[in-house]
XYZ file of C-alpha atoms in Angstrom:
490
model
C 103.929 75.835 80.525
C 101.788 76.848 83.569
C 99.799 79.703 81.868
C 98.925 77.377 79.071
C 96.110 75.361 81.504
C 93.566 78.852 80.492
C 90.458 78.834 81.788
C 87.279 78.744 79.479
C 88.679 77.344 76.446
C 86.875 76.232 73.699
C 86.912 75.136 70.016
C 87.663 77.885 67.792
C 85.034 77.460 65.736
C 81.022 76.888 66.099
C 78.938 78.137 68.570
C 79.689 78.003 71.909
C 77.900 76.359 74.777
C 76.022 78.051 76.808
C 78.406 79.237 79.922
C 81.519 79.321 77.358
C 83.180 82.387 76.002
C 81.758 83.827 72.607
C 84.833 82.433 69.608
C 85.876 83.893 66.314
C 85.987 81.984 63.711
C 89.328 80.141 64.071
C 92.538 79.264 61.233
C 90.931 81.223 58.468
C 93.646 83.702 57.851
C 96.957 82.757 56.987
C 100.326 84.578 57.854
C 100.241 86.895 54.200
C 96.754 87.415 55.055
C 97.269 89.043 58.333
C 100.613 90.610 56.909
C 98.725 92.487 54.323
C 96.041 93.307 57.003
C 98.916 94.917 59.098
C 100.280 96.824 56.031
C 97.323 98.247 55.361
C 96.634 99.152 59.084
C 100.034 101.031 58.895
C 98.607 102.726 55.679
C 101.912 104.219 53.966
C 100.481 106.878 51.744
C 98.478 108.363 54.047
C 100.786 108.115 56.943
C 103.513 109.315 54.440
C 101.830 112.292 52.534
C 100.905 113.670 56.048
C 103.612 113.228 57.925
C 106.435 113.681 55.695
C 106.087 117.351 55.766
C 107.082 117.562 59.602
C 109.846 115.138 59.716
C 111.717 116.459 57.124
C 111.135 120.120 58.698
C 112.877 118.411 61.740
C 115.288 116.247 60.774
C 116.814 117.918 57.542
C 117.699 116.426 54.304
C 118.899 113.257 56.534
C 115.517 112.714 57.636
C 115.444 108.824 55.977
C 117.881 108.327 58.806
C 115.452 108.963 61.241
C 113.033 106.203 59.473
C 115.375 104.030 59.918
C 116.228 104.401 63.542
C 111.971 104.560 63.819
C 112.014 101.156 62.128
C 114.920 99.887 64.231
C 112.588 100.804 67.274
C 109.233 99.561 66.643
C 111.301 96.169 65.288
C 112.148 96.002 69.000
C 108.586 96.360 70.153
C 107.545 93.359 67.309
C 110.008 91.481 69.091
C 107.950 92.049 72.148
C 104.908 90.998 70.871
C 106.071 88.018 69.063
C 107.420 86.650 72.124
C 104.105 87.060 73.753
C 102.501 85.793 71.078
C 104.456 82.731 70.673
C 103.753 81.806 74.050
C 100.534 82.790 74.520
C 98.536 83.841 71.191
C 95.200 86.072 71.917
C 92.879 88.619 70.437
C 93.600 90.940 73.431
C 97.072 91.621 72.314
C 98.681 93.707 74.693
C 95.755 93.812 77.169
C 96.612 90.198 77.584
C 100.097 90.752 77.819
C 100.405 92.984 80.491
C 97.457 91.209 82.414
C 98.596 87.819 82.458
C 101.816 89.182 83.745
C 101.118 91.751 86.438
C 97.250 90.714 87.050
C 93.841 92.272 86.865
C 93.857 95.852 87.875
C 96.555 96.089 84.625
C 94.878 93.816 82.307
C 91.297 96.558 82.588
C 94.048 99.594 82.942
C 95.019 98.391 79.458
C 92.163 97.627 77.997
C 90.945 101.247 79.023
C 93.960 102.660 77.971
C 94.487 100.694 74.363
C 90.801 100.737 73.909
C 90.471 104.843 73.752
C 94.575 105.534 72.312
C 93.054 103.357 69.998
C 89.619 105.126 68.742
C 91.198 108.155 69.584
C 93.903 107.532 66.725
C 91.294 106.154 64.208
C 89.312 109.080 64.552
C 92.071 111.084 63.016
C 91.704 108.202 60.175
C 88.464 108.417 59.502
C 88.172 112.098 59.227
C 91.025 112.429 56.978
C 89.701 109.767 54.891
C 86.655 112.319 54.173
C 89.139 115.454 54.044
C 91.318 113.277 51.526
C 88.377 112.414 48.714
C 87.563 116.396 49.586
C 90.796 117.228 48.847
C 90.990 115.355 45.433
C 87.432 115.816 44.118
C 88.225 119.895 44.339
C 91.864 119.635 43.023
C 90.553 117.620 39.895
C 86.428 119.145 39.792
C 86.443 122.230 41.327
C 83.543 120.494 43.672
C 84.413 121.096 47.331
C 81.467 119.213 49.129
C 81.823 118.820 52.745
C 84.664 116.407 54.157
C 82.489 114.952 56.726
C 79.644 113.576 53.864
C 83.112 111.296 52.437
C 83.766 110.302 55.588
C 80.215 109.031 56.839
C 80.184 107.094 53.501
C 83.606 105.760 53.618
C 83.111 104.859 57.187
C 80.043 102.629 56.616
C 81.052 101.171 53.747
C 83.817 99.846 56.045
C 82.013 98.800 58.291
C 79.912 96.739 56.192
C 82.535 94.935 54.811
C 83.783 93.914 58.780
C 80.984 92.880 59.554
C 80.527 90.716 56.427
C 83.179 88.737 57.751
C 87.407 88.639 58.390
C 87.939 87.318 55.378
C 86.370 89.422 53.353
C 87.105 92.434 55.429
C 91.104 91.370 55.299
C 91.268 90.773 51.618
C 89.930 93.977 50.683
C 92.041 95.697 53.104
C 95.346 93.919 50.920
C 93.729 95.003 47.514
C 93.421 98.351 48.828
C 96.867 97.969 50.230
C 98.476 96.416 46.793
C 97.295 99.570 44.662
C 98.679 102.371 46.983
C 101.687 100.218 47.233
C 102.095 99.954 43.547
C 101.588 103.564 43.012
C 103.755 104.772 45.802
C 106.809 102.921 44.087
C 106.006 103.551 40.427
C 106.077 107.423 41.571
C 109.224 106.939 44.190
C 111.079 105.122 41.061
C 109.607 107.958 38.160
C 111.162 110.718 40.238
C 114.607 109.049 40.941
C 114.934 108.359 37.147
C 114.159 112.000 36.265
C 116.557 113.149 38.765
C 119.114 110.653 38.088
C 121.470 113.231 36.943
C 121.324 115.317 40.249
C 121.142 111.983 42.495
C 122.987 112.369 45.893
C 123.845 110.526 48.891
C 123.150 113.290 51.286
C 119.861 111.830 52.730
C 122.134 108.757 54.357
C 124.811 110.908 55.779
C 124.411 111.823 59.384
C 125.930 114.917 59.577
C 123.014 116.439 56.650
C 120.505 115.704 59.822
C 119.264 118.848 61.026
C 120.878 119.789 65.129
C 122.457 115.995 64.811
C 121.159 114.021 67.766
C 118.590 116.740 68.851
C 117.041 116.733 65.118
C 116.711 113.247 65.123
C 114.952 112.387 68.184
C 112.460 115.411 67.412
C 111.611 113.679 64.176
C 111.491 110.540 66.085
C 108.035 110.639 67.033
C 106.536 111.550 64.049
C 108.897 108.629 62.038
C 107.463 105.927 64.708
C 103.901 107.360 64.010
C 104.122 105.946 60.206
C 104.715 102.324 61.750
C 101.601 102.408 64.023
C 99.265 99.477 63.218
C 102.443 97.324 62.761
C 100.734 95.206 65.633
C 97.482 94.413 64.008
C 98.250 90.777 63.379
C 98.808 89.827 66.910
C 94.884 90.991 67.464
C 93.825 88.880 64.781
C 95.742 85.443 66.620
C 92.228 84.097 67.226
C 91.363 84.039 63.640
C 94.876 83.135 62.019
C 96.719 79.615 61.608
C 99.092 78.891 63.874
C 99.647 81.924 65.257
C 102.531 80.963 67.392
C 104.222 81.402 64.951
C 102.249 82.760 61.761
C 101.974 86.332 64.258
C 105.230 86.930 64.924
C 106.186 86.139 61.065
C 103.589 88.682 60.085
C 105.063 91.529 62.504
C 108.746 90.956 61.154
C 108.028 91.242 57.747
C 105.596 94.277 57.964
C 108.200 96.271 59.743
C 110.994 95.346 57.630
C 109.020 96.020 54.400
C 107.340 99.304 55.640
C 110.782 100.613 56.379
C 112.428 99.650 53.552
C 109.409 101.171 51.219
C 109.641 104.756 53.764
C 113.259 104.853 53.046
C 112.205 104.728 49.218
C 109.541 107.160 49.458
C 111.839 109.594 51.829
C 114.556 109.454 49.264
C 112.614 110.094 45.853
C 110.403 113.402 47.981
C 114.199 114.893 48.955
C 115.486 114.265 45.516
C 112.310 115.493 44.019
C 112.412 118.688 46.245
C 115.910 118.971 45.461
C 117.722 118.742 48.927
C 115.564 121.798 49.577
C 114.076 120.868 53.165
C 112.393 124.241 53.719
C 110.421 124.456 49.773
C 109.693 120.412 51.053
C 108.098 121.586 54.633
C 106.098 124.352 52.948
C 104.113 121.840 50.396
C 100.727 120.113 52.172
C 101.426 117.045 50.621
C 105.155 116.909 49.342
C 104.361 113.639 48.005
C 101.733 114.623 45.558
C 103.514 117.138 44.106
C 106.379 115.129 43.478
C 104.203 112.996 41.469
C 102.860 115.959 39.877
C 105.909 116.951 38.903
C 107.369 113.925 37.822
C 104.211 111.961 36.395
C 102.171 115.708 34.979
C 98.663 114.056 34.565
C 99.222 110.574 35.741
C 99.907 112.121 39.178
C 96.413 111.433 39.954
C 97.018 107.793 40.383
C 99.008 109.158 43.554
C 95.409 110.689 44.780
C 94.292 107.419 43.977
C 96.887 105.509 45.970
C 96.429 108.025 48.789
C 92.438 107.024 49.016
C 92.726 103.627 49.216
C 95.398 104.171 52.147
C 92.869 105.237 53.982
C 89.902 102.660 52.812
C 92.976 100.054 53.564
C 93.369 101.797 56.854
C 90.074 101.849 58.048
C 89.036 98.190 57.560
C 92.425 97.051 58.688
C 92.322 99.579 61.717
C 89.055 99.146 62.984
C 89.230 95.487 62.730
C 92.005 94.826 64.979
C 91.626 97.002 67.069
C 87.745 96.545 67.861
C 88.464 92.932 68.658
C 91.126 94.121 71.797
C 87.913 95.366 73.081
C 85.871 92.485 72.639
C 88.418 90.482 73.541
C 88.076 92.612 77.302
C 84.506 92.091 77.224
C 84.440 88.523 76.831
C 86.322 88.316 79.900
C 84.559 90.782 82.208
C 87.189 93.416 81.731
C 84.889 96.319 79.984
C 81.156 95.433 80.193
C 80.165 92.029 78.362
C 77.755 94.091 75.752
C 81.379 94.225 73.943
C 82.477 90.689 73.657
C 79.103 89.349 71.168
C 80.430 87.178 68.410
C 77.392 87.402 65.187
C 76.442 83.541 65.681
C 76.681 83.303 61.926
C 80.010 85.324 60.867
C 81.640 85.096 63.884
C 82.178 89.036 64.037
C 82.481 91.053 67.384
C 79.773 93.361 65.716
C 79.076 95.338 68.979
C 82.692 96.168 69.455
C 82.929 97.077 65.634
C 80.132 99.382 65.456
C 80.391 101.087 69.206
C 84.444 101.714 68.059
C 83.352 103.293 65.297
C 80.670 105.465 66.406
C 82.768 106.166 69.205
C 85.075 107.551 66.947
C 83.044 109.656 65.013
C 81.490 111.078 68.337
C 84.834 112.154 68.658
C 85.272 113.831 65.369
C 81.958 115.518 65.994
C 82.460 116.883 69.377
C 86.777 118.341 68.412
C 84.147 119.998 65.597
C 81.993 121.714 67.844
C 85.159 122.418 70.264
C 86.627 124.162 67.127
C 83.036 125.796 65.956
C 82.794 127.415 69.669
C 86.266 128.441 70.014
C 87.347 129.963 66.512
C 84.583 130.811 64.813
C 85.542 128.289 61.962
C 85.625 124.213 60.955
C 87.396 121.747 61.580
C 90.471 121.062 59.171
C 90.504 117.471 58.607
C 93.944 117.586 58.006
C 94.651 119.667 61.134
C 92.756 117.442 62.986
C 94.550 114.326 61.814
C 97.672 115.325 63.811
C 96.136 116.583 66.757
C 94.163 113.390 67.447
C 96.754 110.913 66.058
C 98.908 112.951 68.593
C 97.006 112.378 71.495
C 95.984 108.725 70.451
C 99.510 108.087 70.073
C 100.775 109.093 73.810
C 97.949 106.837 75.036
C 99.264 103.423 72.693
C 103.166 104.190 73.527
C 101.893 104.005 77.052
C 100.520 99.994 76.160
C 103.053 99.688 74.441
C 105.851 100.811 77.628
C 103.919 98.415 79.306
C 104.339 95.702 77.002
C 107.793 96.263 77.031
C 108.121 96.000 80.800
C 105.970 92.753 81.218
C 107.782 90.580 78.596
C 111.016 89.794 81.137
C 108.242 89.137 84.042
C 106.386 87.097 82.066
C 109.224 84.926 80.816
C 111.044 84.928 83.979
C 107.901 83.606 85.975
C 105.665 81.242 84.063
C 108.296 80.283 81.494
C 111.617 80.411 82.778
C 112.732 76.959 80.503
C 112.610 79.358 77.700
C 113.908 82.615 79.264
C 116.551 84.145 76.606
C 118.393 86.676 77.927
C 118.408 88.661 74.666
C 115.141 88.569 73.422
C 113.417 88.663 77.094
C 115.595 90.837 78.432
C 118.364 92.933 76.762
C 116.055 93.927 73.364
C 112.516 95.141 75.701
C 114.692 97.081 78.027
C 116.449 99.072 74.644
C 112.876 99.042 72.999
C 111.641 100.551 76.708
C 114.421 103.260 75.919
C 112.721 103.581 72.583
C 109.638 104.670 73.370
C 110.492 107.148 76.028
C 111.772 109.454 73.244
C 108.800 109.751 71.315
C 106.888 109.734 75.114
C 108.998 113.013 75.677
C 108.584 114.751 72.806
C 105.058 114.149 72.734
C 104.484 115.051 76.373
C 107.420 118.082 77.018
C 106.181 121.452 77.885
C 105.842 124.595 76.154
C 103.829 123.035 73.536
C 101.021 125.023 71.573
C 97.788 124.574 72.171
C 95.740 122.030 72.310
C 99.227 119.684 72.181
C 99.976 121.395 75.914
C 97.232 119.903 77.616
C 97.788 116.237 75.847
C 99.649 114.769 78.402
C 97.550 116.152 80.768
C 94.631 114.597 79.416
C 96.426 111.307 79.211
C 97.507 111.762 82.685
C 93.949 111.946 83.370
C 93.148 108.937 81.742
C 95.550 106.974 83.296
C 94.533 107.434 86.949
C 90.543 107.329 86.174
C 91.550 103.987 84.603
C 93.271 102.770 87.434
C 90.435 104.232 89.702
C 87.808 101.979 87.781
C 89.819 98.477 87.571
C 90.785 98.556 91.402
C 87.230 99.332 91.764
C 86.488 96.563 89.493
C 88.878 94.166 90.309
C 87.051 94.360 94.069
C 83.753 93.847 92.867
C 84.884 90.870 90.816
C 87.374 88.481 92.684
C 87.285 86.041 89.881
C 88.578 88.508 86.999
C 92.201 87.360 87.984
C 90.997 83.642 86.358
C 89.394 84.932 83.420
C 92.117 87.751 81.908
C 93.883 85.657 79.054
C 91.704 82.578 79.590
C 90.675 82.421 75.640
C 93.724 81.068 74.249
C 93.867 81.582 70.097
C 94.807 78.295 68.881
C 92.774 76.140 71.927
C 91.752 73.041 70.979
């Protein structure tokens, strides 16, 4: 295995000499740890109350259909990253992916690109999370505090908790995740029973989608949107037990359980709307009043499920994705300010707390964009789509790229092992897979501000390629270091 000779590695655990790269703590998490960590990163209820809404506007009364082609797809991108992952496990995910295979000026591309699709996205998390507890609080009190309070308090309890440790972090991300679970499916299964008597079949037949084909990819994007976070666990390889094959177990079984729980939830919001699409698309949260409807005072166990979606998704979120970056500043590919380790815990603190200030410099400045323009505030809610919008065409870029690498990679430093079905024949149909969402998110005649999204990623994309060929010439040696921290080195 000729990548497998990395440079710089060291044990996993205690702290490292003096020239050696800064280690998490190694084989603490096992493989229902970091599949609960991934779950919650994917956040159902919150993903589901908001987005539900759209898709069903788009795709019809057949819009579970188009959660299960979404599922279908991003199971073709976990077979991308298992494969990677198998054969070489890391914290920078797809950063190390794409750099090990095509070489340095990709590897800092991606980490540019994954690092700010990926604060970008959370942004739209952590403002919601405040707008959510708003929402609730005035529905139930009457008291209609600002959103952004909630969400500075939300946000650093969070971070407390990561930087108390992954363990601690992780677990509390699953309890948060087992209670929205729980009440997601007590309400999905309340409403079918009350409408047992008016139970159809419609949502599964493909001629109830709305346009046929056209429907369904233009609910696409929003239906692969409820999966993202399904790739938290390879980000947490450095920290998990075998992750070889402990990553790729985790990825599987959170995309086959998230889809067959949106399929659920789909089914019991049509049935509870009664096959009425457009009454469905007018309702904020179609969810909620499903609950309300079917569960009369207990449907405030569905608020409840709904805020710890988005505790779940916060600690989960941040986590993972705060440790690409230090992960890329370990090895020289963002500046090395990123890639401390606490020497106690073992946490990349200064990737955790600039991601999440970061983010919330975002929030602040879409605010003022909103203030100067319009007159008005920000809607939390509003700006939970626009920002998980324009996160999102930034991470299906990574995650093209991904895509693209894995028959490279196989073909030239493993080609013992090259299979032409899982190297070859399932990336190139998951490549096909992302360019719908890509399309829909990026075609023109958009409203404002989705019009100028891609052009804004556009942007992105060349200044990041401006700044690693500018980096990659100023550091020779980078070539040597991208992927050199192996997850399970001994």
């Amino acid at each position: 295995m000729p990548d497998s000779a990395a440079v710089g590695r060291q044990p996993a655990s205690g702290p490292p000499g003096r020239n050696a790269p800064q280690r998490l703590r190694g084989g603490v998490l096992g493989m229902a740890d970091i599949a609960a960590a991934t779950m919650a990163n994917v956040g159902p209820a919150m993903s589901f109350f908001f987005g539900f809404a759209f898709l069903a506007t788009t795709a019809g009364i057949a819009s579970p259909l188009t959660i299960v082609a979404a599922g279908v797809a991003v199971a073709l991108l976990g077979n991308t990253l298992a494969e990677f992952s198998r054969a070489h496990p890391s914290a920078g995910s797809f950063i190390t992916f794409v750099g090990r295979t095509f070489g340095p000026v990709s590897a800092v591309t991606t980490a540019l690109l994954a690092g700010l699709g990926y604060i970008i996205a959370m942004a739209s998390v952590i403002a919601i999370s405040g707008g959510f507890v708003q929402i609730t609080l005035h529905h139930y009190t009457g008291v209609d505090l600002p959103w952004i309070i909630w969400t500075l308090l939300l946000t650093g309890v969070s971070v407390v908790l990561m930087l108390r440790g992954i363990v601690v972090s992780t677990k509390w991300a699953g309890y948060f995740f087992a209670v929205e679970m729980l009440v997601l499916v007590v309400v999905s299964a309340a409403a079918i029973v009350q409408h047992r008597g008016s139970l159809s079949a419609a949502p599964f037949l493909p001629g109830h989608i709305t346009h046929g084909l056209q429907g369904l990819a233009a609910g696409f994007p929003i239906a692969v949107f409820l999966f993202v976070g399904w790739e938290n666990s390879a980000a947490l390889a450095e920290e998990t037990e075998n992750p070889r094959r402990n990553v790729g177990r985790a990825v599987f079984s959170s995309v086959a359980i998230m889809t067959v729980s949106y399929i659920l939830f789909a089914y019991a919001t049509v049935t509870g709307f009664g096959y009425d699409v457009r009454r469905l698309g007018d309702s904020p949260i179609p969810f909620i009043d499903v609950a309300q409807d079917t569960l009369g005072a207990l449907a405030a166990l569905a608020y409840v499920g709904g805020l710890t979606s988005t505790l779940g998704v916060l600690i989960a979120g941040i986590n993972s994705q705060a440790r690409l970056i230090f992960n890329a500043g370990r090895e020289g590919l963002l500046p090395s300010f990123f890639g401390y380790v606490h020497p106690t815990r073992r946490t990349p603190n200064n990737a955790i707390v600039t991601f999440t200030v970061t983010a919330l410099l975002i929030i602040g400045g879409w605010g003022l964009v909103h203030l100067l323009g319009d007159g008005g505030p920000m809607d939390p809610v509003a700006f939970f789509t626009e920002s998980s919008s324009l996160g999102a065409i930034l991470i299906l870029l990574v995650y093209l790229a991904s895509n693209i690498a894995l028959p490279f990679y196989y073909h030239r430093y493993r080609p013992q092992e090259f299979h032409p079905v899982r190297h070859l024949l399932l990336p190139a149909i998951g490549t096909l897979a992302i360019l719908v969402p890509l399309y829909y998110l990026s075609k023109p005649g958009q409203p404002a501000p989705y019009s100028w999204f891609p052009y804004a990623a556009l942007a992105a994309l060349l200044a990041s390629l401006g700044y690693a060929a500018l980096l990659v010439r100023r550091d020779p040696h980078l070539a040597q270091r991208v992927g050199s921290v192996v997850a399970d080195a001994e």
